[in-house]
Coordinates of C-alpha atoms in Angstrom, one line a residue:
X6 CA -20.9 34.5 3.2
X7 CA -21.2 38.3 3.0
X8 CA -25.3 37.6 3.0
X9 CA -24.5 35.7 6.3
X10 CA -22.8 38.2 7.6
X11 CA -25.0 41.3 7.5
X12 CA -28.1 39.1 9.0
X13 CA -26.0 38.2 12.1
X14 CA -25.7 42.0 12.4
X15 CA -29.2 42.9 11.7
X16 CA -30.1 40.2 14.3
X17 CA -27.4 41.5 17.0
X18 CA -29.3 45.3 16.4
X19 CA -32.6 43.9 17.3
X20 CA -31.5 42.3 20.3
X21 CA -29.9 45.2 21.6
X22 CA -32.9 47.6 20.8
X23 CA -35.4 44.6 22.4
X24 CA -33.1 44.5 25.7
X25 CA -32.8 48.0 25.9
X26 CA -36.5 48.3 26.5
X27 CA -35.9 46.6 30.2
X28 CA -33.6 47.4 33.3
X29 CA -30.7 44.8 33.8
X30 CA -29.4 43.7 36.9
X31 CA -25.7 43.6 38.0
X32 CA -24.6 40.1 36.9
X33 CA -27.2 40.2 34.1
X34 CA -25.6 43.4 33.0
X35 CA -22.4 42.1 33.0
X36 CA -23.2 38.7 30.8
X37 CA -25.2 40.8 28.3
X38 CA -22.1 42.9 27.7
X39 CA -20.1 39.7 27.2
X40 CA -22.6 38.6 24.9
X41 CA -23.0 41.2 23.1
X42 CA -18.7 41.1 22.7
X43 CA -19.0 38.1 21.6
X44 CA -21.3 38.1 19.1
X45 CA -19.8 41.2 17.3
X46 CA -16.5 39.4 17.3
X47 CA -18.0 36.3 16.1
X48 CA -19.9 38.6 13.1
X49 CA -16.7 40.6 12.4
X50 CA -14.7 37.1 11.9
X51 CA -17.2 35.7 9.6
X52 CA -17.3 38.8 7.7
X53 CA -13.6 38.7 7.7
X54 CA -13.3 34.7 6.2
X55 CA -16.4 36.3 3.5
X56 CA -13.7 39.1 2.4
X57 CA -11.0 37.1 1.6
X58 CA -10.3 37.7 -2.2
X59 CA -10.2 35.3 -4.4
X60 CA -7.0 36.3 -6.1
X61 CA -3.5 34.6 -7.3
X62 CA -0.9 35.6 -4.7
X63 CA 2.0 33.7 -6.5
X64 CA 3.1 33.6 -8.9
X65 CA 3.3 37.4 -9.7
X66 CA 2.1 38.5 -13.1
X67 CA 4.8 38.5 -15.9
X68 CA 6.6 35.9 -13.6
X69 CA 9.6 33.8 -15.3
X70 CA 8.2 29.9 -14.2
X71 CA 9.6 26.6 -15.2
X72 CA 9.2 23.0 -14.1
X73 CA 6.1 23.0 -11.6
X74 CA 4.6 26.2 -10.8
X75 CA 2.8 26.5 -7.0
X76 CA -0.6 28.8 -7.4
X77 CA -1.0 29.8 -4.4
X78 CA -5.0 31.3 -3.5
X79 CA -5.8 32.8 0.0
X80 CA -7.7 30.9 2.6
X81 CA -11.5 31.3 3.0
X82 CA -11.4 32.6 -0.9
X83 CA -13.3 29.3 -1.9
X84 CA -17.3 29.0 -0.4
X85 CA -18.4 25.3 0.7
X86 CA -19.4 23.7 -2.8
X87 CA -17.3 26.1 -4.2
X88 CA -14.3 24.6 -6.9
X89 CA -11.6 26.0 -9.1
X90 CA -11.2 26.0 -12.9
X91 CA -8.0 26.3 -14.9
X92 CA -6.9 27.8 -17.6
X93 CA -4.0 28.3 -19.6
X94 CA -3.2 30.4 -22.7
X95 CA -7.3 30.1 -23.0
X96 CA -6.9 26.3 -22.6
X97 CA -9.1 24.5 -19.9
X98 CA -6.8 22.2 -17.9
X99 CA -8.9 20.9 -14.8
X100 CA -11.6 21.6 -12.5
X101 CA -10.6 21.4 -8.9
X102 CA -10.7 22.5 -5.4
X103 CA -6.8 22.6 -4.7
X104 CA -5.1 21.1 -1.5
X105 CA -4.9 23.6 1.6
X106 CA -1.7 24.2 2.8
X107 CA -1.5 26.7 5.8
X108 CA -2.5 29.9 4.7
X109 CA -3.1 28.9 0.9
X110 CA -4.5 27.3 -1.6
X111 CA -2.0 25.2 -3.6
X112 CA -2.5 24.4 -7.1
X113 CA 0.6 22.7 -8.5
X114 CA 0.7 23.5 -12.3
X115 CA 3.7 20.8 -14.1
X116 CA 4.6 23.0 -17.4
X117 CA 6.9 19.8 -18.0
X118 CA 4.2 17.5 -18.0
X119 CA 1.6 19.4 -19.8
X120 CA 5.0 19.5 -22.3
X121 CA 4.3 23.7 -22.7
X122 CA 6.9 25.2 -25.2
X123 CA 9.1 28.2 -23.9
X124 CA 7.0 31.4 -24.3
X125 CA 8.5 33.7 -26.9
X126 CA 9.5 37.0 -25.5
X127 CA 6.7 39.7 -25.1
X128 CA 4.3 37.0 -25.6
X129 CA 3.3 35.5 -22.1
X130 CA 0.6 32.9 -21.0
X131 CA -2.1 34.0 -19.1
X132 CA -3.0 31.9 -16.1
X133 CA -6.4 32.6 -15.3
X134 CA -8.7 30.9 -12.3
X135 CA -12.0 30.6 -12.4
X136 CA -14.7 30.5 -9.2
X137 CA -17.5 28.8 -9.4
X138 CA -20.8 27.4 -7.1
X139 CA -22.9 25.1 -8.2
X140 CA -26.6 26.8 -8.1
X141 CA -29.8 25.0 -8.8
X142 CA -28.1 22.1 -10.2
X143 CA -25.9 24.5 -12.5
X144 CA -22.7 25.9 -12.4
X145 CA -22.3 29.7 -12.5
X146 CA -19.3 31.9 -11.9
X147 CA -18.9 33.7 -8.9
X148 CA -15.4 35.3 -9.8
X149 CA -12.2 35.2 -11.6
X150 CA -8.4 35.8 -11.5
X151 CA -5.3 36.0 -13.3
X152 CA -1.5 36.7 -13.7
X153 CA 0.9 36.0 -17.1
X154 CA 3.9 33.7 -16.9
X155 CA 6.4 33.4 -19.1
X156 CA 6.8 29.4 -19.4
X157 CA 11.4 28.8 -19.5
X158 CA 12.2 25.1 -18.9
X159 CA 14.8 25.8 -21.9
X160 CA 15.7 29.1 -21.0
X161 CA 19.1 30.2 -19.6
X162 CA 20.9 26.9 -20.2
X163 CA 23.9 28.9 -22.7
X164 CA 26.1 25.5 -24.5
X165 CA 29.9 27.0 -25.8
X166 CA 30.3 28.0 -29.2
X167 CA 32.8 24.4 -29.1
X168 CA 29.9 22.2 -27.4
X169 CA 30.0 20.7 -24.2
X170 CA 31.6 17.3 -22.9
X171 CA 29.3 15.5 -20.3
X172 CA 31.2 14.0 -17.8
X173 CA 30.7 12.6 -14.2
X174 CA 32.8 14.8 -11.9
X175 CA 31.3 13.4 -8.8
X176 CA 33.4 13.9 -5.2
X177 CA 34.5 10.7 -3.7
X178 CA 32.4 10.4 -0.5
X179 CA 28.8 11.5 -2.6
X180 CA 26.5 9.6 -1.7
X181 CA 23.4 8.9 -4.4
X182 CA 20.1 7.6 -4.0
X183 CA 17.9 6.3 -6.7
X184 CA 14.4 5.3 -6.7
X185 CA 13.5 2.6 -9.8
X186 CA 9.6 2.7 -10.5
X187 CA 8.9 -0.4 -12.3
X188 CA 5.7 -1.7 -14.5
X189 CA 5.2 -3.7 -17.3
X190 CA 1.6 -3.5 -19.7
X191 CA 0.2 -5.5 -22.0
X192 CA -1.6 -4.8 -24.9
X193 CA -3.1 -8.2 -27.1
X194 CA -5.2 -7.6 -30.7
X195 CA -6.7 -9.6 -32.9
X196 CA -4.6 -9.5 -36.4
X197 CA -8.0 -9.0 -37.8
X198 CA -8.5 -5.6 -36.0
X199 CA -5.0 -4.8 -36.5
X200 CA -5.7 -4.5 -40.2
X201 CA -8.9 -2.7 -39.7
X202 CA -6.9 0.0 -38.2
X203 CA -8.0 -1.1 -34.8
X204 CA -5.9 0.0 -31.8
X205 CA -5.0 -2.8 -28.6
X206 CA -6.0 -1.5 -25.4
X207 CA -2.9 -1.6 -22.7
X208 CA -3.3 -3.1 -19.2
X209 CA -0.9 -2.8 -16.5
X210 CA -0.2 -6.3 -14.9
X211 CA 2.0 -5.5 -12.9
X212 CA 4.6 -3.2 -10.7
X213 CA 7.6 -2.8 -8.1
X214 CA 10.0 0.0 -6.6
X215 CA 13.2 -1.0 -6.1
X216 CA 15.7 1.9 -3.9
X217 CA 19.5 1.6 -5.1
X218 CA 22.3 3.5 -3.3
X219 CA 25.4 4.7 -5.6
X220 CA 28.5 5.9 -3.9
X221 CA 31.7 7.4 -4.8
X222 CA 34.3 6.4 -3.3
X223 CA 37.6 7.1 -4.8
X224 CA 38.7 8.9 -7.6
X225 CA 41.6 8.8 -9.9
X226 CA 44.1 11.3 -11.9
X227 CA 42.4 10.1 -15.4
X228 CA 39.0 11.1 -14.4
X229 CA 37.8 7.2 -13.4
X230 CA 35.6 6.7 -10.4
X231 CA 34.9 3.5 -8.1
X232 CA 31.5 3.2 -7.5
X233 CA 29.8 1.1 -4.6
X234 CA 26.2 -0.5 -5.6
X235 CA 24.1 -1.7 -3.2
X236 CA 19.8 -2.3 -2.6
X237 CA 18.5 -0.2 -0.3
X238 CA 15.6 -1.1 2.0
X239 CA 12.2 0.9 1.6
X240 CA 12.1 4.6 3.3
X241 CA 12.0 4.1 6.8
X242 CA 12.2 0.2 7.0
X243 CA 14.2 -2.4 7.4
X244 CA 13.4 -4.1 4.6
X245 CA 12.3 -4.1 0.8
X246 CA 9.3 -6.1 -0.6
X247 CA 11.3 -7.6 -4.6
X248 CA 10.8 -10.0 -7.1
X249 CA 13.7 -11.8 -7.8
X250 CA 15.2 -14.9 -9.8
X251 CA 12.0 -17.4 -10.5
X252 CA 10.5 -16.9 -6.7
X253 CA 7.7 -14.8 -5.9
X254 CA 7.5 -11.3 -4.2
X255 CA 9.1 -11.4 -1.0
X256 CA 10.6 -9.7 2.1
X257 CA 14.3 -8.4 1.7
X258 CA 15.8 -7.3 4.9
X259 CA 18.9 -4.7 4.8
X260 CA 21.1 -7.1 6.4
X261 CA 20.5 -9.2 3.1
X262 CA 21.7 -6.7 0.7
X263 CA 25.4 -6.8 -0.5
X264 CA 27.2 -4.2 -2.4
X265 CA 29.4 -4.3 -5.7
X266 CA 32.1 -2.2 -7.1
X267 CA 32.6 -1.4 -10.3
X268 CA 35.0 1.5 -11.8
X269 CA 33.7 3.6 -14.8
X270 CA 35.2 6.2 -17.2
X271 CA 34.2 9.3 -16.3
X272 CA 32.0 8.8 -19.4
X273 CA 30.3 6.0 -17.6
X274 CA 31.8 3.0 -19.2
X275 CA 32.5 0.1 -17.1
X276 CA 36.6 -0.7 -16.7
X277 CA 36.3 -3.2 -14.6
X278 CA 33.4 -4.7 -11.5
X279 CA 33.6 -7.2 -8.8
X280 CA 31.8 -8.4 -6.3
X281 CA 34.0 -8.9 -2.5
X282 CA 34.2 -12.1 -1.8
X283 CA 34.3 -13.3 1.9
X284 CA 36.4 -13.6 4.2
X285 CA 35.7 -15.7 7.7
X286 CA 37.3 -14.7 11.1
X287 CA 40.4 -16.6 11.5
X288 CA 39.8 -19.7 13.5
X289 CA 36.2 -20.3 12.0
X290 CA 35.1 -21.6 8.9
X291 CA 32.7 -20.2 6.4
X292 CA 32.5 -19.7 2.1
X293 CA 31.6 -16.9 0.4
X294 CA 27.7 -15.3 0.4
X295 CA 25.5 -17.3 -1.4
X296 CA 22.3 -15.7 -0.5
X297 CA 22.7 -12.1 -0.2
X298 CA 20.7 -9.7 -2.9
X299 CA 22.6 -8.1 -5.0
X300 CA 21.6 -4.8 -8.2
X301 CA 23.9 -4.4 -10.5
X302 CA 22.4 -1.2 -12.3
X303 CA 25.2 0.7 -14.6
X304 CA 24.8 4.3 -15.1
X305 CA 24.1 5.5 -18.0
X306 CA 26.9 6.0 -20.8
X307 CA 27.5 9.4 -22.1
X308 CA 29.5 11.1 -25.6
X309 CA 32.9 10.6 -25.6
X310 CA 33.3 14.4 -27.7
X311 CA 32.3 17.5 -26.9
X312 CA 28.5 17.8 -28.8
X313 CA 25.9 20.1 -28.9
X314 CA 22.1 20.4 -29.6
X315 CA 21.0 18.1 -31.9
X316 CA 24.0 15.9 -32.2
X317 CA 24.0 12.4 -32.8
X318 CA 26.6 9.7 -32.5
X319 CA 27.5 6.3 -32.0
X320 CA 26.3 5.3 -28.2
X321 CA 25.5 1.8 -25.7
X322 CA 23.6 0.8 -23.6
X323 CA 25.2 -1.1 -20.7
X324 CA 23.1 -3.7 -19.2
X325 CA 24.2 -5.3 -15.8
X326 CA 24.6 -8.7 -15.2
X327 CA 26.2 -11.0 -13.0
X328 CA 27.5 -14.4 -13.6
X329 CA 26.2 -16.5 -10.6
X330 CA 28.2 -19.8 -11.8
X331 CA 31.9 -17.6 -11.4
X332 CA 31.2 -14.7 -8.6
X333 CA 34.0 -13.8 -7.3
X334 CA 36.0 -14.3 -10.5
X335 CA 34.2 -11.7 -12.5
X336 CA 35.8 -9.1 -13.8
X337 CA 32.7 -7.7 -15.5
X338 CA 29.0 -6.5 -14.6
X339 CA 28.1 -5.2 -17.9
X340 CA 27.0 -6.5 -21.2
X341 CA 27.6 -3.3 -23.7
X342 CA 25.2 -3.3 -26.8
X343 CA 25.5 -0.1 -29.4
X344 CA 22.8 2.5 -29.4
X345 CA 22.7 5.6 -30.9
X346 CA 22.5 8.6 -28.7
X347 CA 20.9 12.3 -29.2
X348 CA 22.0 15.2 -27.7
X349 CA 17.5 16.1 -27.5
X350 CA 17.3 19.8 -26.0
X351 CA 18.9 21.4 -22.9
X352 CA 16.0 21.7 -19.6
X353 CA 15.5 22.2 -16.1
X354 CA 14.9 19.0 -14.3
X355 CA 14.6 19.2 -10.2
X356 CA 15.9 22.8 -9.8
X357 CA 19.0 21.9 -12.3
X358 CA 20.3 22.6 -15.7
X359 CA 20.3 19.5 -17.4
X360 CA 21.0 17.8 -20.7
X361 CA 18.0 15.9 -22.5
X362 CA 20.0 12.5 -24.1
X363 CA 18.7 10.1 -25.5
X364 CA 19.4 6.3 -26.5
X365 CA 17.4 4.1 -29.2
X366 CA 17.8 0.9 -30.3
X367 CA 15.3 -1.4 -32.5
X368 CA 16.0 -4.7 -33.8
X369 CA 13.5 -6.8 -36.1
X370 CA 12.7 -8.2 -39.5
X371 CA 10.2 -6.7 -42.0
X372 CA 8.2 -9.1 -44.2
X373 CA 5.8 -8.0 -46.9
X374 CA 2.6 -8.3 -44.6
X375 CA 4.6 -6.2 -42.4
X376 CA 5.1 -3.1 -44.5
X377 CA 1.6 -3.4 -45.9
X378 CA 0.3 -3.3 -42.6
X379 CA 2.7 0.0 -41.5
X380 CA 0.9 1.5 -45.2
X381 CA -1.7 1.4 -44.0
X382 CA -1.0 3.0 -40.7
X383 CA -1.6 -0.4 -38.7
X384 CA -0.8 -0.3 -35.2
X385 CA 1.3 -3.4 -35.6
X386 CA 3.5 -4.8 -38.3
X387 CA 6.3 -6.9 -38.0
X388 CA 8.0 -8.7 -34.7
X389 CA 10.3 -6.1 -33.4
X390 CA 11.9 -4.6 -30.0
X391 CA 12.7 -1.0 -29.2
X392 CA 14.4 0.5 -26.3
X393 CA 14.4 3.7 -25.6
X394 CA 16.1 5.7 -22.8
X395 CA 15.9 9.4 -22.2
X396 CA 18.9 10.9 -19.5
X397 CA 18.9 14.0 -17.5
X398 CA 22.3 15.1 -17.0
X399 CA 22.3 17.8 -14.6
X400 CA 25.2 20.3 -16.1
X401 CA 26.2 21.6 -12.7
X402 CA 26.4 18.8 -10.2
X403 CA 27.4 16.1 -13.2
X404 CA 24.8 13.5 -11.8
X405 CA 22.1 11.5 -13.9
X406 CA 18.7 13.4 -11.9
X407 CA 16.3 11.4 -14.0
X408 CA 16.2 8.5 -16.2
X409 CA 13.2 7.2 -18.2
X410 CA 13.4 3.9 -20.1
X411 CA 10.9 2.5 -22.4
X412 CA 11.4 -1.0 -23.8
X413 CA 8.5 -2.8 -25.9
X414 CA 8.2 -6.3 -27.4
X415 CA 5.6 -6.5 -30.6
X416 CA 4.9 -10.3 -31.5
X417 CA 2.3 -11.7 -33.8
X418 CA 1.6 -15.4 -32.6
X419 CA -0.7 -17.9 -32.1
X420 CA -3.2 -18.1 -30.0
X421 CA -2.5 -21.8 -29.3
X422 CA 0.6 -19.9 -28.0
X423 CA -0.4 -17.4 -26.2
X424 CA -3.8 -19.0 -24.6
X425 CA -6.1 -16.7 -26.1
X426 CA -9.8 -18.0 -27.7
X427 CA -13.1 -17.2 -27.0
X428 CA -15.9 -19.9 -26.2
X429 CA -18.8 -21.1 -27.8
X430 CA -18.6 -19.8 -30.8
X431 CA -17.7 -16.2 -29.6
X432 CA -16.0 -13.8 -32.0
X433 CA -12.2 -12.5 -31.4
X434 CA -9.8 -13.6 -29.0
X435 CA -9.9 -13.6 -25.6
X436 CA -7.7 -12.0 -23.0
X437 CA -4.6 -14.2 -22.4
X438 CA -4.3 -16.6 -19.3
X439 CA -1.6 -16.0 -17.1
X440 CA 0.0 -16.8 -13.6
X441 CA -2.7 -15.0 -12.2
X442 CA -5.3 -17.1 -13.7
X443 CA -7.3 -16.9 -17.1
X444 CA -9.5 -14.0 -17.6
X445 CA -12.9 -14.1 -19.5
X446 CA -13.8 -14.9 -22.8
X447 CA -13.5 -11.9 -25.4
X448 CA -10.9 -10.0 -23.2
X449 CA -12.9 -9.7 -19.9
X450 CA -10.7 -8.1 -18.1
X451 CA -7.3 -7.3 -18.4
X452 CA -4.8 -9.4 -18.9
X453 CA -2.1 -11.0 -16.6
X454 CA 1.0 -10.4 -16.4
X455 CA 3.5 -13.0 -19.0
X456 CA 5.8 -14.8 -16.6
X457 CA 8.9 -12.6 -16.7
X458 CA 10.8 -14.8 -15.0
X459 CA 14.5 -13.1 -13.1
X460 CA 14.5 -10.2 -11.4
X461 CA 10.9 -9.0 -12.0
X462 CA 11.4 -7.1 -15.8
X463 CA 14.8 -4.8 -15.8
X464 CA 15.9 -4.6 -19.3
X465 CA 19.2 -2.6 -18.1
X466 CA 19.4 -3.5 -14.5
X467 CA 19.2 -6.9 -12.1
X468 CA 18.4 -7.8 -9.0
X469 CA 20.0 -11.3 -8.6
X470 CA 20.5 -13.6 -5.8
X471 CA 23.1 -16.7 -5.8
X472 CA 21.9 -19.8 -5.9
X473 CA 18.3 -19.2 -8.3
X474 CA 20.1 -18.5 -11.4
X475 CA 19.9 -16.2 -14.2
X476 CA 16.9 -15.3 -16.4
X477 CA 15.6 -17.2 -19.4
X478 CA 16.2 -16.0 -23.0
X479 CA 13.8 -14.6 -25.5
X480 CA 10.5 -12.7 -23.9
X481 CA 12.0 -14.2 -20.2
X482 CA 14.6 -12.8 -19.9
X483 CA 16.6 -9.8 -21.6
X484 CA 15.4 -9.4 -25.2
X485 CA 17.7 -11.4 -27.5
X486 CA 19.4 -9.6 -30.5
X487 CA 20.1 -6.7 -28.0
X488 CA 23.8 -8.3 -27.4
X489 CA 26.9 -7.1 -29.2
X490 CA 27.1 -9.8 -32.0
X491 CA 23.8 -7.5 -33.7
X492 CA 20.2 -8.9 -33.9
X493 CA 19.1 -12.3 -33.2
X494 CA 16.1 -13.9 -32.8
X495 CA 13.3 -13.0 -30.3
X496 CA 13.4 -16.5 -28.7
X497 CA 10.4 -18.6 -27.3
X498 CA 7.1 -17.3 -26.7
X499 CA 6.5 -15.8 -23.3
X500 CA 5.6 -18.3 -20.6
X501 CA 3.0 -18.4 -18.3
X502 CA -0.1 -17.7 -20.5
X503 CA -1.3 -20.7 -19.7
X504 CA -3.5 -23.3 -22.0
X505 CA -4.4 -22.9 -25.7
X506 CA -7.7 -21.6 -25.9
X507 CA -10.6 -23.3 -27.8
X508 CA -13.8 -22.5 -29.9
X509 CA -16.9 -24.5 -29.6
X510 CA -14.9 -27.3 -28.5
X511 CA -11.9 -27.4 -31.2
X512 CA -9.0 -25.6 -31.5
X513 CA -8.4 -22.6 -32.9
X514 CA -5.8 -20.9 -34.5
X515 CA -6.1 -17.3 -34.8
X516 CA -3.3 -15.1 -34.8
X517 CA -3.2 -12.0 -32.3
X518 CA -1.0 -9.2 -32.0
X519 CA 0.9 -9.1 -28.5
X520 CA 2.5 -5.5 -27.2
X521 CA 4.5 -6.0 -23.7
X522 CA 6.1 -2.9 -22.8
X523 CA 8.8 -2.6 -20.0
X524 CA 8.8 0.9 -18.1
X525 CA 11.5 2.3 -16.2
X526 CA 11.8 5.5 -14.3
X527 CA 15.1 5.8 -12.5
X528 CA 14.5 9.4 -10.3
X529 CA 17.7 11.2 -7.8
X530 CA 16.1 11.3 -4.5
X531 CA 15.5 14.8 -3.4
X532 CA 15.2 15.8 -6.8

C-alpha cells in the first residue's frame, strides 16, 4: 500500500515537470490545476488507508474482561489477502479476517466458551494478533500486536459468610422471554467396537426453536408468584413452525396459542396450575378449546436453605405435563422426580452475576458385561439414562438467564430391533432406518432421527395440543424410571427405525450400541 502510494507520487512529479515544458491555455490551465488537486488528494487518501496501524484499540492492555471480549482493529489495518491470527496465553486459537463494523475490525473472543480459568493476580494473558499476507504461495508476517487481559468471569461475585438463598423475587407485571433451542443426536456402535475401545460417531437428526413467554402477574405476602405460560410465535411473525403430538412439523399461528397459570414457591415449586377454561358469550353456544397449543415448561427448582459453593443437596426436577383426558379439572402441570442439585461456582452470564446449579439424575442397571466393559474404559456399558441440567441464576434480577439440559438414552439392542445390518456379506452394522428413510449399508450416512413421537423431544417441557394425545412411554416419550416411584424400566425400543436388516439374505442378529441424546438450551432473550 505504502509502495502504491509513493509511485502515484513519483508519477504525479513527472507529469507536472512534462507539462511544465509547454504554455497552457485558459481553460486548459484551469483543468490541469483541478487535476493536479485531484490526484494529490486521491495519493494523500491512499497513503492515508496504507498508514493505518495495525494495532488493538480495545481492549486496553492490563484490561479486567469477562464473558465475550470485542477486539476491536482499525479500518484499512488489514491489506486485500491479508488475515488475522490469534493467540492467547501463547495458544493459537483461529486464523481469520474478522467482521467490519464501522470504523473497526471486530473479533469477538468468548472466554466462557474457550472455558479460560480466572487469571491469578499479576499474572495476565497476553492477547496478541498476528498480520499476515500470503506471498508466493506462503504465508509470511507482515506485523503484530498485543495487550494483556486479566480473564474474571468468577471474579467479584462475594457469597455471605451464612450462604445465600436463591429465590425468584420477580415484580408482578415482568414480562420474560425465553428462546428453547432443541436437537436431538444419535450415536449407533457395533458391541464389537465398543469393546475394542471404539468410540460411535454422533449425528444430529434433527432440530426445532420453540419461543415461550413467562409473565408475572401477581404476587403474594409468602413470597408465591402466579405465573402466565404461553407459546410465542417466531420474532417478527405471526406464527411458529412446531412439532407436536404424533403430526408432523407444521404452521402455528399466534391466535392458536393459549396460555396457563400455574403458582410456584418462590423456590420454584409448583402449588398449584390450571388451564382457563372457556367461557361462550351469553346467548351463543360453544365448549371449551380443544385445539389451541399449549407449553407447559416449569422453571427450574431451586435450594430450599441458604448454600454456598460447592454445596449439595437433595433437589427435582419438575417436568410439565398436561392431562388432555381432564383439562379443565387439573390441578397440576408438573410431575416432580428427585435430583440432586450442586451449588457449581458463581459466574457472569449476559452482563449478570449468576449462580452456576446444577441437577443430575441417572437411573439404570449394571450387569457384569457392564462393569467389564466400563474397566476397560468402554464407551458404553450398561442400559442407562442421565439428565443433566445446568441453571444460571442471575443474583441481582432473581431470573433463570440461561438453562442447559442434557438428557441421553444408552441401549444395547438388536439389530433386528433397531433395523441396522449390512448387505452381502458386509462387515458391521449399518446406519439405522428411520422416518426419513434407510441409509446405506455400513452407516452411509448418518442416521435418522428415532420417531420421538409428542411434542418433538422435551424431556422437561411440552408442547401439547387437545385432541392428539400424550406421548408414548419408554424411548417415545419421557424416559421411564424418571417418575417419583424411583427407576423403572426403559420401555420398548424406539420406533420408527424401520425393518430388521439382513446379511446375505438371512437375518442377523448382532447387537449395537445406541446413544440418543436430547439437548436443551433454554436462553433469556436480551441476555
Amino acid at each position: 500500500m505504502r509502495s502504491l502510494s509513493n509511485v502515484i507520487m513519483k508519477r504525479l512529479l513527472v507529469k507536472l515537470l512534462v507539462d511544465a515544458k509547454r504554455p497552457l491555455g485558459g481553460r486548459e490551465h484551469v483543468r490541469m490545476k483541478r487535476w493536479i488537486g485531484s490526484l494529490i488528494l486521491g495519493g494523500l487518501g491512499t497513503l492515508a488507508l496504507a498508514q493505518a496501524p495495525f494495532t488493538i484499540v480495545r481492549p486496553a492492555d492490563g484490561a479486567k474482561v469477562k464473558e465475550t471480549v470485542h477486539i476491536l482493529i482499525p479500518k484499512g489495518s488489514i491489506p486485500d489477502g491479508g488475515y488475522v491470527g490469534i493467540f492467547l496465553g501463547g495458544k493459537f486459537l483461529e486464523a481469520t479476517v474478522p467482521p467490519l463494523k464501522g470504523k473497526y475490525y471486530d473479533y469477538a473472543l468468548n472466554t466462557k466458551a474457550l472455558k479460560l480459568a480466572d487469571t491469578e493476580p499479576g499474572k495476565p494473558l497476553k492477547l496478541e494478533l498476528v498480520l499476515y499476507v500470503d506471498y508466493q504461495e506462503k504465508s509470511r508476517i507482515v506485523d503484530r500486536t498485543s495487550v494483556d487481559i486479566n480473564i474474571g468471569n468468577q471474579a467479584n461475585i462475594p457469597i455471605p459468610n451464612q450462604g445465600i438463598k436463591l429465590r425468584y423475587n420477580i415484580k408482578p407485571g415482568t414480562r420474560m422471554i425465553y428462546r428453547l433451542d432443541q436437537k436431538v443426536s444419535v450415536s449407533p456402535i457395533s458391541d464389537v467396537e465398543n469393546s475394542k475401545g471404539g468410540r460411535a460417531a454422533e449425528f444430529t437428526a434433527d432440530g426445532e426453536t420453540i419461543r415461550m413467554a413467562y409473565e408475572v402477574m401477581n404476587s403474594y405476602g409468602d413470597g408465591d408468584m402466579l405465573l402466565r405460560m404461553q407459546p410465542l410465535p417466531e420474532k417478527g411473525k405471526d406464527y411458529a413452525l412446531l412439532t407436536v403430538g404424533e403430526q408432523p412439523q407444521a404452521k402455528y399461528f399466534d391466535y392458536e396459542m393459549a396460555p396457563i397459570y400455574m403458582r410456584i414457591h418462590s423456590t420454584g415449586q409448583e402449588v398449584f396450575g390450571s388451564i382457563p377454561g372457556y367461557i361462550p358469550l351469553e346467548g351463543t353456544s360453544g365448549g371449551g378449546v380443544t385445539t389451541d397449543l399449549l407449553g407447559a415448561f416449569p422453571l427450574p427448582t431451586l435450594p430450599s436453605k441458604a448454600v454456598h459453593v460447592g454445596d449439595n443437596w437433595q433437589s427435582q426436577f419438575q417436568e410439565g405435563v398436561v392431562d388432555l383426558n381432564n383439562l379443565y379439572e387439573t390441578e397440576s402441570l408438573v410431575q416432580p422426580f428427585e435430583a440432586r442439585g450442586e451449588f457449581v461456582d458463581t459466574e457472569w452470564e449476559g452482563g449478570h452475576p449468576c449462580a452456576k446449579i446444577r441437577h443430575i439424575i441417572e437411573a439404570g442397571g449394571t450387569t457384569k458385561e457392564g462393569k467389564k466393559l466400563k474397566a476397560q474404559g468402554a464407551q458404553f456399558s450398561d442400559d442407562k439414562i442421565s439428565l443433566e441440567e445446568t441453571i444460571w441464576f442471575a443474583l441481582d434480577t432473581h431470573q433463570v438467564l440461561k438453562i442447559v439440559r442434557d438428557e441421553s438414552i444408552d441401549r444395547k439392542v438388536q439389530n433386528s430391533q433397531l433395523g441396522f445390518g449390512g448387505q452381502g456379506g458386509q462387515g458391521g452394522p449399518g446406519a439405522p432406518s428411520g422416518p426419513m428413510g434407510p441409509m446405506g449399508p455400513g452407516g452411509g450416512g448418518p442416521p435418522a432421527a428415532p420417531s420421538l413421537g409428542g411434542d418433538f423431544m422435551s424431556p422437561i417441557g411440552k408442547l401439547q395440543r387437545p385432541g392428539q394425545g400424550r406421548r408414548g412411554n419408554g424411548m417415545n416419550g419421557p424416559p421411564a424410571g424418571f417418575g417419583p416411584q424411583g427407576p423403572g424400566g426403559f420401555g420398548g425400543p424406539p420406533g420408527g427405525f424401520g425393518q430388521q436388516g439382513r446379511m446375505g439374505g438371512q437375518q442377523q442378529s448382532v447387537a449395537t450400541f445406541i446413544r440418543i441424546r436430547f439437548l436443551q438450551t433454554f436462553t433469556l432473550e436480551g441476555n
